[in-house]
Amino acid sequence: MINDYIFILKAVCHTLTQTSSHQVLICRNYKGDVDMSEIDHFFTLLMQQEEEGLLCPVMSHGNVHFLWIKHSNLYLVATTNKNSNASLVYSFLYKLVEVFTEYFKELEEESIQDNFVVVYELLDELMDFGFPQTTDSKILQEYITQQGNKLEVAKTKVPTTVTNAVSWRSEGIRYKKNEVFIDVIESINVLVNANGSVMSSDIVGSIKLKTMLSGMPELRLGLNDRMLFALTGDKGKTTVTMEDVKFHQCVRLSRFESDRTISFIPPDGESELMSYRINTHVKPLIWIESVIEKFSHSRVEIMVKAKGQFKKQSVANNVEIRVPVPSDADSPKFKTSTGHAKYVPEKNLVVWSIKSFPGGKELLMRAHFCLPSVENHETEGRPPITVKFEIPYFTVSGIQVRYMKIIEKSGYQALPWVRYITQSGDYQLRTNT
Amino acid sequence: MTDSKYFTTTKKGEIFELKAELNSDKKEKKKEAVKKVIASMTVGKDVSALFPDVVNCMQTDNLELKKLVYLYLMNYAKSQPDMAIMAVNTFVKDCEDLNPLIRALAVRTMGCIRVDKITEYLCEPLRKCLKDEDPYVRKTAAVCVAKLHDINAQLVEDQGFLDTLKDLISDSNPMVVANAVAALSEIAESHPNSNLLDLNPQTINKLLTALNECTEWGQIFILDCLASYLPRDDRESQSICERVTPRLSHANSAVVLSAVKVLMKFMEMLPKDLDYYGTLLKKLAPPLVTLLSAEPELQYVALRNINLIVQKRPEILKHEMKVFFVKYNDPIYVKLEKLDIMIRLASQANIAQVLAELKEYATEVDVDFVRKAVRAIGRCAIKVEQSAERCVSTLLDLIQTKVNYVVQEAIVVIKDIFRKYPNKYESVIATLCENLDSLDEPEARAAMIWIVGEYAERIDNADELLESFLEGFHDESTQVQLQLLTAIVKLFLKKPTETQELVQQVLSLATQDSDNPDLRDRGYIYWRLLSTDPVAAKEVVLAEKPLISEETDLIEPTLLEELICHIGTLASVYHKPPSAFVEGSRGVQHKRLPPRAGSGESTESPDVGQSGPSEAPPAVIPSQGDLLGDLLNLDLAPPTATVPSVQPSMQMGAMDLLGGGLDSLVCSSPAMGAGLGAAPAAMPASLGSAPAVGGGLGDLFDLGGGVGMPTGSYVAPKTVWLLAMKAKGLEISGTFARRGGIIQMDLSLTNKAMSVMTDFAIQFNRNSFGLAPAGPLQVLTPLSPNQTIDVSLPLSTSGPVMKMEPLNNLQVAVKNNIDVFYFSCQYPLSLLFVEDGKMDRQVFLATWKDIPNDNEAQFQIKDIHLNSDVASNKLQGSNIFTIAKRTVEGQDMLYQSVKLTNGIWVLAEMRIQTGNPNYTWMCWRRPHVRECVSQNDSPVIS
């Protein structure tokens, strides 16, 4: 379960010599087991693997193992020479990114250098001897304050929260108006084969909270029972079950396990309370039919038909349909029934944007590109068409918040607000050419 | 202003300036100066010269400044050990500060200063902090014990910190409990046999309670610790599982995986007919699938683990094929893993979908991915018989694409399909031959050559094709050369008239013009075989090949079990045991799954395979579809660490070939011929332990041949226990024997190093039967390079006793003038059968009745052609005494008794059916001993 080092590195490209190297921005040694210079091997390995096109998130040199993630142009690397818990290491590295991002807005080279004192402090507090400790940034912010804030005696007490059973919420929070905002967001993942059959589809839902409540409130969330055990589909025939539910650590898991009650003391401010997955055959909300005809050495003709397969009353907003085109295409010409199409040559895409797309409608886009007479020798992949959209006031699964009970010992009245939205997740349609 | 300004001051004389600033009276200036020092440290400049000045700043009320100074100390204390002492006073003082944050900071930093001299001073402050009223300080102090242990283990033990740490498991604060557990687990790792984590139902209960309350990381520590516990019975196992399952709903993937580990391990103990067992299986699938929506690196870890889980318990994910379909934007490492799992889950029910997907992948651009996809199609064909035809036609479609690497992969897998379904798809050979010229990879060339040789009679121009390869014989890789040799010999045997010249050419190329010993040896074997007895040659070379199994590259079961115990860790990602990549873990016990529920019932007992080859293990295609897995390369098969189980199956004939060479080849039975003709057949992994198994042939029954004389106890041939490369040139092989009531360890010490070895000594770790050397290791003369000495070491059974896993495991340390080396070996239990093991008839009868049913086990020993008298005589040689015999309906039943050195009796009944070479042996007295005896009785009797 242990790692020795956490490094934050950046890649440096020397444009003149065409080689790249790395620079350790900051590192923290948690144990004495691995020599710091081992990190040099990491970059050599990384470059090797990149060249071979076989990157792997675990690399080893001798008996030192590197577990790494990349965040923009930074590499966060953990080293170990034991049989560490790999999933813990990656979870922790991602947590690190999360904490730094909450502290510095953006995690990048500059923010690390600008705040190196805080970074050191955080690294010290987040992990001890390779064991992750308190990683809740809201609690950390109570005693590791941004520089500029003078540390006064009152602030340098350990918040009891750190070691409390409720380690995610401090006592003594006050709001004039007590409110909770609940966002129910469902993302649709769809993979459609070139012949139009849906290969896989599922719904990944998430319930997010913005809590503005005083004191230590006890909350209980009630969802429509239909959802918790089984829900009937559109026509009332099929039954779909919530496949898997994941909760924020504030939710009492054993309680949920025994009687399916979602009870918790919420973290203050924004948080994701729960996520769920529904493994069901969802009708793709926006159906795409495409004909991409490639006449080598002369032109490509693209015809895309999009159909809104959802209720007429609903509207999909900010729809973007991304159609791949060959990398050597040029002179684009478009014709659309609604919205507008744009060629994005750096991504080899045509992006067709539609501000609002009413349910039941069918829209059409045609595109024409020229191809050079000299053929491109490199074989290209066949990227799928991807679609982005969001449909407010509606969930595909039919999930509903039936109640949110808020009990605090001071006895205040608080209002829950609920919003529903359905959006595209990983929405891919394979093409023929 | 930001901190970045500190990085920019890089003037000359900087150190000097900093020194002045550090000694300034103004607090602000001091702090700025320390920041500059830290900044220089961060960019890798050496600022250790400022050590005394920085340490002077340590006594301050300003927390931020204090933290910076501590940070500096952690970095440079090791290089300035003498000056680090200066800091001790402040640490001691800070540990008594009013502010818990400072107390914790001090104790946290103290432990990070790895200077021996300092550690002693830290004991008192640490002791206080472990009992601090503030949980934040206690949880930090708990970790500090682990740190201190890492620096000076003895000190920690002497000071009694381990006990204090154990007490913290009962702390009222969940975070303290979690850190104490983490620290103890860490310490226990370096003391493999210590009883540090003394887990009992009470502590387990405390851990489970803390599990509900601590942070996500704490939950992982606790779950990982729980996984090392062995519940007493299935009921306890179930109740732990019930309390762990809610963790499957945690948002943190690492918590989920650790929970899966605990469940997978404890499930082993649940009876399969239990309702709860089924419920648990169902509960495991959804969280595993959800792991695939995590970040790609976590997905990768999850997929590597799912790969193990699918092999261990395929039923969990059998309906979840679709979630493993590859997405266009998955990183390559995720794609490859998904593909692997797809094949493992492929079945008749979903094969159509899988094939459609694979075909899609095979036309992508990423070469490695495409190759693997093509290979996957072949594996599907072998796995799901009903789909074979569709797979072959898919492969043919792919060959038509003429994409070079696709064609080559396709040919490699088609060869395996031919092997699996002979005489079914040969119609495609013509298409394959068209692509002969485009093959440039050795594996594909070798596959194609094999196909041509195998079906030479159906390919009109087979001789031309093979001849064309022969032209560049010397430039080919060994793999291709070997294959070409075999193929031409096959061709010759099928069409002798037209190909005499060709075969002579290839034989001379192989034997005279090649430096490769494998190639030469094979050439000679064929040559002599052909010249001595062409009929025999035909029988050997063209013999029927053993079938290849449907599953490829399955992980060997004992390794799989160990890896299941390591779910979530690097071991599970690498699919290697920790001992393979963690230094200094050699002596560490391999983790095992708990004993399976209901293993007492003989019929489904997993041990059956060990005592009798009821099902001959299927040959496995090596993962690379390696043609090299043929006869002469058997010795290349990876040596497996399995207990050498004697399997007197037909494949053993092939093993003998290695040792016996030509002579035994010629006079060998047809079964051996099968081994030889099986050119592309790989031997099952279990036979990799060839040296030990091969000896099974020269065993008692064959040599004694039914003479009916007590031949003395069975002695296994020596096996290598310590490899020279692992012991600086010292190779040790050995065996155990019981001679005249004295247990002896026969050792051969070989010096494979360049220098002389002297001063040998030997020691045993505590073991199940208290085996210990009865005298010193007598190596009187120095062992010079390349010399071998045989020594017999008498053993006593009066040493300290500790139960080992497996029971008959013995850990040995051998010392010489160079170093100390460790190895472990297993002794046959028959070693411990004492001479006075003959039980009185009356006592036997009474005891027999008292044996509870669940102490009973049954084993089958096959293929032994002996009558009961001879058998009982033989067994008596090994101190297995026949008390009574009766004959019922043509079955001889022998009642036997055995006494072990530690006074345990084992009673047995042996049934021998005349005319049926299978023996059934059943009923043992003590459950632990029982399993071991079953492993060992085969060599004794056979």
PDB file of C-alpha atoms in Angstrom, chain B residues 313-490:
ATOM      1  CA  ARG B 313     -14.710 -17.474 -10.982  1.00  0.00           C
ATOM      2  CA  PRO B 314     -15.937 -17.161 -14.557  1.00  0.00           C
ATOM      3  CA  GLU B 315     -19.564 -17.174 -13.409  1.00  0.00           C
ATOM      4  CA  ILE B 316     -19.329 -13.650 -11.988  1.00  0.00           C
ATOM      5  CA  LEU B 317     -18.974 -11.768 -15.253  1.00  0.00           C
ATOM      6  CA  LYS B 318     -20.219 -14.259 -17.808  1.00  0.00           C
ATOM      7  CA  HIS B 319     -23.133 -12.035 -18.836  1.00  0.00           C
ATOM      8  CA  GLU B 320     -21.138  -8.827 -19.006  1.00  0.00           C
ATOM      9  CA  MET B 321     -19.348  -9.267 -22.295  1.00  0.00           C
ATOM     10  CA  LYS B 322     -20.567  -6.008 -23.789  1.00  0.00           C
ATOM     11  CA  VAL B 323     -18.921  -3.760 -21.252  1.00  0.00           C
ATOM     12  CA  PHE B 324     -15.558  -4.969 -22.462  1.00  0.00           C
ATOM     13  CA  PHE B 325     -16.123  -3.827 -26.015  1.00  0.00           C
ATOM     14  CA  VAL B 326     -13.330  -1.515 -27.005  1.00  0.00           C
ATOM     15  CA  LYS B 327     -14.014   2.174 -27.524  1.00  0.00           C
ATOM     16  CA  TYR B 328     -12.207   4.161 -30.163  1.00  0.00           C
ATOM     17  CA  ASN B 329     -10.686   6.548 -27.653  1.00  0.00           C
ATOM     18  CA  ASP B 330      -9.595   3.986 -25.054  1.00  0.00           C
ATOM     19  CA  PRO B 331      -5.864   4.123 -24.402  1.00  0.00           C
ATOM     20  CA  ILE B 332      -4.000   1.242 -25.996  1.00  0.00           C
ATOM     21  CA  TYR B 333      -3.250  -0.470 -22.694  1.00  0.00           C
ATOM     22  CA  VAL B 334      -6.962  -0.525 -21.886  1.00  0.00           C
ATOM     23  CA  LYS B 335      -7.813  -1.833 -25.353  1.00  0.00           C
ATOM     24  CA  LEU B 336      -5.401  -4.752 -25.131  1.00  0.00           C
ATOM     25  CA  GLU B 337      -6.647  -5.779 -21.708  1.00  0.00           C
ATOM     26  CA  LYS B 338     -10.278  -5.588 -22.738  1.00  0.00           C
ATOM     27  CA  LEU B 339      -9.529  -7.817 -25.696  1.00  0.00           C
ATOM     28  CA  ASP B 340      -7.981 -10.403 -23.439  1.00  0.00           C
ATOM     29  CA  ILE B 341     -11.018 -10.480 -21.192  1.00  0.00           C
ATOM     30  CA  MET B 342     -13.374 -10.661 -24.161  1.00  0.00           C
ATOM     31  CA  ILE B 343     -11.742 -13.895 -25.242  1.00  0.00           C
ATOM     32  CA  ARG B 344     -11.916 -15.315 -21.759  1.00  0.00           C
ATOM     33  CA  LEU B 345     -15.634 -14.571 -21.644  1.00  0.00           C
ATOM     34  CA  ALA B 346     -16.365 -15.814 -25.148  1.00  0.00           C
ATOM     35  CA  SER B 347     -18.875 -18.624 -25.209  1.00  0.00           C
ATOM     36  CA  GLN B 348     -21.327 -20.135 -27.578  1.00  0.00           C
ATOM     37  CA  ALA B 349     -23.984 -17.709 -26.406  1.00  0.00           C
ATOM     38  CA  ASN B 350     -22.121 -14.541 -27.290  1.00  0.00           C
ATOM     39  CA  ILE B 351     -19.658 -15.635 -29.930  1.00  0.00           C
ATOM     40  CA  ALA B 352     -21.461 -13.957 -32.820  1.00  0.00           C
ATOM     41  CA  GLN B 353     -21.210 -10.562 -31.160  1.00  0.00           C
ATOM     42  CA  VAL B 354     -17.625 -11.110 -30.164  1.00  0.00           C
ATOM     43  CA  LEU B 355     -16.596 -12.087 -33.648  1.00  0.00           C
ATOM     44  CA  ALA B 356     -18.292  -9.066 -35.172  1.00  0.00           C
ATOM     45  CA  GLU B 357     -16.362  -6.855 -32.770  1.00  0.00           C
ATOM     46  CA  LEU B 358     -13.063  -8.591 -33.366  1.00  0.00           C
ATOM     47  CA  LYS B 359     -13.470  -8.227 -37.080  1.00  0.00           C
ATOM     48  CA  GLU B 360     -14.076  -4.537 -36.576  1.00  0.00           C
ATOM     49  CA  TYR B 361     -10.911  -4.226 -34.480  1.00  0.00           C
ATOM     50  CA  ALA B 362      -8.851  -6.118 -37.018  1.00  0.00           C
ATOM     51  CA  THR B 363      -9.325  -3.285 -39.481  1.00  0.00           C
ATOM     52  CA  GLU B 364      -8.141  -0.552 -37.149  1.00  0.00           C
ATOM     53  CA  VAL B 365      -4.795   1.164 -37.547  1.00  0.00           C
ATOM     54  CA  ASP B 366      -2.955   0.385 -34.347  1.00  0.00           C
ATOM     55  CA  VAL B 367      -0.691  -2.507 -35.332  1.00  0.00           C
ATOM     56  CA  ASP B 368      -0.352  -4.155 -31.930  1.00  0.00           C
ATOM     57  CA  PHE B 369      -4.040  -3.971 -31.322  1.00  0.00           C
ATOM     58  CA  VAL B 370      -4.862  -5.369 -34.731  1.00  0.00           C
ATOM     59  CA  ARG B 371      -2.462  -8.264 -34.265  1.00  0.00           C
ATOM     60  CA  LYS B 372      -3.988  -9.113 -30.968  1.00  0.00           C
ATOM     61  CA  ALA B 373      -7.469  -8.924 -32.440  1.00  0.00           C
ATOM     62  CA  VAL B 374      -6.550 -11.366 -35.209  1.00  0.00           C
ATOM     63  CA  ARG B 375      -5.020 -13.701 -32.681  1.00  0.00           C
ATOM     64  CA  ALA B 376      -8.160 -13.386 -30.623  1.00  0.00           C
ATOM     65  CA  ILE B 377     -10.251 -14.659 -33.534  1.00  0.00           C
ATOM     66  CA  GLY B 378      -8.097 -17.770 -33.623  1.00  0.00           C
ATOM     67  CA  ARG B 379      -8.449 -18.260 -29.923  1.00  0.00           C
ATOM     68  CA  CYS B 380     -12.215 -18.017 -30.222  1.00  0.00           C
ATOM     69  CA  ALA B 381     -12.175 -20.723 -32.855  1.00  0.00           C
ATOM     70  CA  ILE B 382     -10.309 -23.018 -30.524  1.00  0.00           C
ATOM     71  CA  LYS B 383     -12.397 -22.148 -27.521  1.00  0.00           C
ATOM     72  CA  VAL B 384     -15.874 -22.289 -29.011  1.00  0.00           C
ATOM     73  CA  GLU B 385     -16.067 -25.208 -31.372  1.00  0.00           C
ATOM     74  CA  GLN B 386     -19.348 -24.149 -32.917  1.00  0.00           C
ATOM     75  CA  SER B 387     -17.814 -20.912 -34.053  1.00  0.00           C
ATOM     76  CA  ALA B 388     -14.721 -22.410 -35.645  1.00  0.00           C
ATOM     77  CA  GLU B 389     -16.087 -22.304 -39.130  1.00  0.00           C
ATOM     78  CA  ARG B 390     -17.133 -18.686 -38.839  1.00  0.00           C
ATOM     79  CA  CYS B 391     -13.772 -17.779 -37.374  1.00  0.00           C
ATOM     80  CA  VAL B 392     -11.929 -19.437 -40.227  1.00  0.00           C
ATOM     81  CA  SER B 393     -13.961 -17.590 -42.807  1.00  0.00           C
ATOM     82  CA  THR B 394     -13.384 -14.330 -40.939  1.00  0.00           C
ATOM     83  CA  LEU B 395      -9.675 -15.024 -40.995  1.00  0.00           C
ATOM     84  CA  LEU B 396      -9.793 -15.750 -44.700  1.00  0.00           C
ATOM     85  CA  ASP B 397     -11.539 -12.423 -45.257  1.00  0.00           C
ATOM     86  CA  LEU B 398      -8.757 -10.772 -43.349  1.00  0.00           C
ATOM     87  CA  ILE B 399      -6.104 -12.535 -45.385  1.00  0.00           C
ATOM     88  CA  GLN B 400      -7.747 -11.083 -48.473  1.00  0.00           C
ATOM     89  CA  THR B 401      -7.004  -7.587 -47.185  1.00  0.00           C
ATOM     90  CA  LYS B 402      -3.358  -8.381 -47.923  1.00  0.00           C
ATOM     91  CA  VAL B 403      -2.295  -6.171 -45.049  1.00  0.00           C
ATOM     92  CA  ASN B 404       1.029  -7.755 -44.301  1.00  0.00           C
ATOM     93  CA  TYR B 405       0.884  -8.127 -40.527  1.00  0.00           C
ATOM     94  CA  VAL B 406      -2.749  -9.167 -40.574  1.00  0.00           C
ATOM     95  CA  VAL B 407      -1.964 -11.984 -42.998  1.00  0.00           C
ATOM     96  CA  GLN B 408       0.947 -13.197 -40.873  1.00  0.00           C
ATOM     97  CA  GLU B 409      -1.043 -13.213 -37.667  1.00  0.00           C
ATOM     98  CA  ALA B 410      -3.884 -14.993 -39.390  1.00  0.00           C
ATOM     99  CA  ILE B 411      -1.590 -17.752 -40.609  1.00  0.00           C
ATOM    100  CA  VAL B 412      -0.142 -18.243 -37.141  1.00  0.00           C
ATOM    101  CA  VAL B 413      -3.580 -18.737 -35.652  1.00  0.00           C
ATOM    102  CA  ILE B 414      -4.868 -20.877 -38.497  1.00  0.00           C
ATOM    103  CA  LYS B 415      -2.082 -23.329 -37.714  1.00  0.00           C
ATOM    104  CA  ASP B 416      -3.518 -23.715 -34.225  1.00  0.00           C
ATOM    105  CA  ILE B 417      -6.985 -24.182 -35.644  1.00  0.00           C
ATOM    106  CA  PHE B 418      -5.648 -27.002 -37.835  1.00  0.00           C
ATOM    107  CA  ARG B 419      -4.184 -28.595 -34.770  1.00  0.00           C
ATOM    108  CA  LYS B 420      -7.445 -28.390 -32.899  1.00  0.00           C
ATOM    109  CA  TYR B 421      -9.689 -29.532 -35.739  1.00  0.00           C
ATOM    110  CA  PRO B 422      -7.610 -31.780 -37.945  1.00  0.00           C
ATOM    111  CA  ASN B 423      -8.894 -32.610 -41.405  1.00  0.00           C
ATOM    112  CA  LYS B 424     -11.645 -30.068 -41.359  1.00  0.00           C
ATOM    113  CA  TYR B 425     -10.486 -26.810 -42.826  1.00  0.00           C
ATOM    114  CA  GLU B 426      -7.731 -27.939 -45.138  1.00  0.00           C
ATOM    115  CA  SER B 427      -9.607 -26.474 -48.073  1.00  0.00           C
ATOM    116  CA  VAL B 428      -8.151 -23.106 -47.188  1.00  0.00           C
ATOM    117  CA  ILE B 429      -4.568 -24.256 -47.628  1.00  0.00           C
ATOM    118  CA  ALA B 430      -4.500 -23.054 -51.198  1.00  0.00           C
ATOM    119  CA  THR B 431      -5.368 -19.521 -50.125  1.00  0.00           C
ATOM    120  CA  LEU B 432      -2.657 -19.643 -47.508  1.00  0.00           C
ATOM    121  CA  CYS B 433      -0.052 -20.780 -49.986  1.00  0.00           C
ATOM    122  CA  GLU B 434      -0.775 -17.765 -52.145  1.00  0.00           C
ATOM    123  CA  ASN B 435       0.579 -15.574 -49.409  1.00  0.00           C
ATOM    124  CA  LEU B 436       3.763 -17.472 -48.905  1.00  0.00           C
ATOM    125  CA  ASP B 437       5.985 -14.750 -50.300  1.00  0.00           C
ATOM    126  CA  SER B 438       4.684 -11.996 -48.090  1.00  0.00           C
ATOM    127  CA  LEU B 439       5.613 -13.757 -44.864  1.00  0.00           C
ATOM    128  CA  ASP B 440       8.633 -12.136 -43.314  1.00  0.00           C
ATOM    129  CA  GLU B 441       8.183 -12.842 -39.619  1.00  0.00           C
ATOM    130  CA  PRO B 442       9.734 -16.030 -38.263  1.00  0.00           C
ATOM    131  CA  GLU B 443       6.631 -17.077 -36.408  1.00  0.00           C
ATOM    132  CA  ALA B 444       4.454 -16.808 -39.474  1.00  0.00           C
ATOM    133  CA  ARG B 445       7.030 -18.543 -41.673  1.00  0.00           C
ATOM    134  CA  ALA B 446       7.365 -21.363 -39.184  1.00  0.00           C
ATOM    135  CA  ALA B 447       3.588 -21.726 -38.989  1.00  0.00           C
ATOM    136  CA  MET B 448       3.281 -21.866 -42.731  1.00  0.00           C
ATOM    137  CA  ILE B 449       6.061 -24.450 -42.975  1.00  0.00           C
ATOM    138  CA  TRP B 450       4.380 -26.573 -40.379  1.00  0.00           C
ATOM    139  CA  ILE B 451       1.168 -26.465 -42.354  1.00  0.00           C
ATOM    140  CA  VAL B 452       2.931 -27.468 -45.552  1.00  0.00           C
ATOM    141  CA  GLY B 453       4.714 -30.339 -43.819  1.00  0.00           C
ATOM    142  CA  GLU B 454       1.649 -31.533 -42.011  1.00  0.00           C
ATOM    143  CA  TYR B 455      -0.491 -31.598 -45.158  1.00  0.00           C
ATOM    144  CA  ALA B 456       2.264 -32.427 -47.609  1.00  0.00           C
ATOM    145  CA  GLU B 457       0.177 -35.174 -49.199  1.00  0.00           C
ATOM    146  CA  ARG B 458      -2.521 -32.693 -50.203  1.00  0.00           C
ATOM    147  CA  ILE B 459      -0.274 -29.997 -51.517  1.00  0.00           C
ATOM    148  CA  ASP B 460       0.957 -30.948 -54.930  1.00  0.00           C
ATOM    149  CA  ASN B 461       3.964 -28.718 -54.913  1.00  0.00           C
ATOM    150  CA  ALA B 462       4.851 -29.165 -51.262  1.00  0.00           C
ATOM    151  CA  ASP B 463       8.391 -30.134 -52.178  1.00  0.00           C
ATOM    152  CA  GLU B 464       8.841 -27.002 -54.252  1.00  0.00           C
ATOM    153  CA  LEU B 465       7.467 -24.829 -51.526  1.00  0.00           C
ATOM    154  CA  LEU B 466       9.743 -26.281 -48.897  1.00  0.00           C
ATOM    155  CA  GLU B 467      12.693 -26.225 -51.214  1.00  0.00           C
ATOM    156  CA  SER B 468      12.199 -22.525 -51.758  1.00  0.00           C
ATOM    157  CA  PHE B 469      12.559 -21.999 -48.041  1.00  0.00           C
ATOM    158  CA  LEU B 470      15.623 -24.175 -47.924  1.00  0.00           C
ATOM    159  CA  GLU B 471      17.587 -21.834 -50.148  1.00  0.00           C
ATOM    160  CA  GLY B 472      18.050 -19.302 -47.421  1.00  0.00           C
ATOM    161  CA  PHE B 473      18.306 -21.851 -44.651  1.00  0.00           C
ATOM    162  CA  HIS B 474      21.196 -20.180 -42.869  1.00  0.00           C
ATOM    163  CA  ASP B 475      19.512 -16.822 -42.703  1.00  0.00           C
ATOM    164  CA  GLU B 476      16.394 -18.162 -41.071  1.00  0.00           C
ATOM    165  CA  SER B 477      15.791 -18.002 -37.343  1.00  0.00           C
ATOM    166  CA  THR B 478      16.174 -21.181 -35.317  1.00  0.00           C
ATOM    167  CA  GLN B 479      12.433 -21.489 -35.023  1.00  0.00           C
ATOM    168  CA  VAL B 480      12.051 -21.631 -38.776  1.00  0.00           C
ATOM    169  CA  GLN B 481      15.042 -23.925 -39.253  1.00  0.00           C
ATOM    170  CA  LEU B 482      13.722 -26.486 -36.793  1.00  0.00           C
ATOM    171  CA  GLN B 483      10.330 -26.374 -38.353  1.00  0.00           C
ATOM    172  CA  LEU B 484      11.717 -26.715 -41.837  1.00  0.00           C
ATOM    173  CA  LEU B 485      13.714 -29.768 -40.793  1.00  0.00           C
ATOM    174  CA  THR B 486      10.676 -31.470 -39.316  1.00  0.00           C
ATOM    175  CA  ALA B 487       8.450 -30.513 -42.213  1.00  0.00           C
ATOM    176  CA  ILE B 488      10.836 -31.942 -44.802  1.00  0.00           C
ATOM    177  CA  VAL B 489      11.192 -35.171 -42.852  1.00  0.00           C
ATOM    178  CA  LYS B 490       7.417 -35.428 -42.760  1.00  0.00           C
TER     179      LYS B 490
END
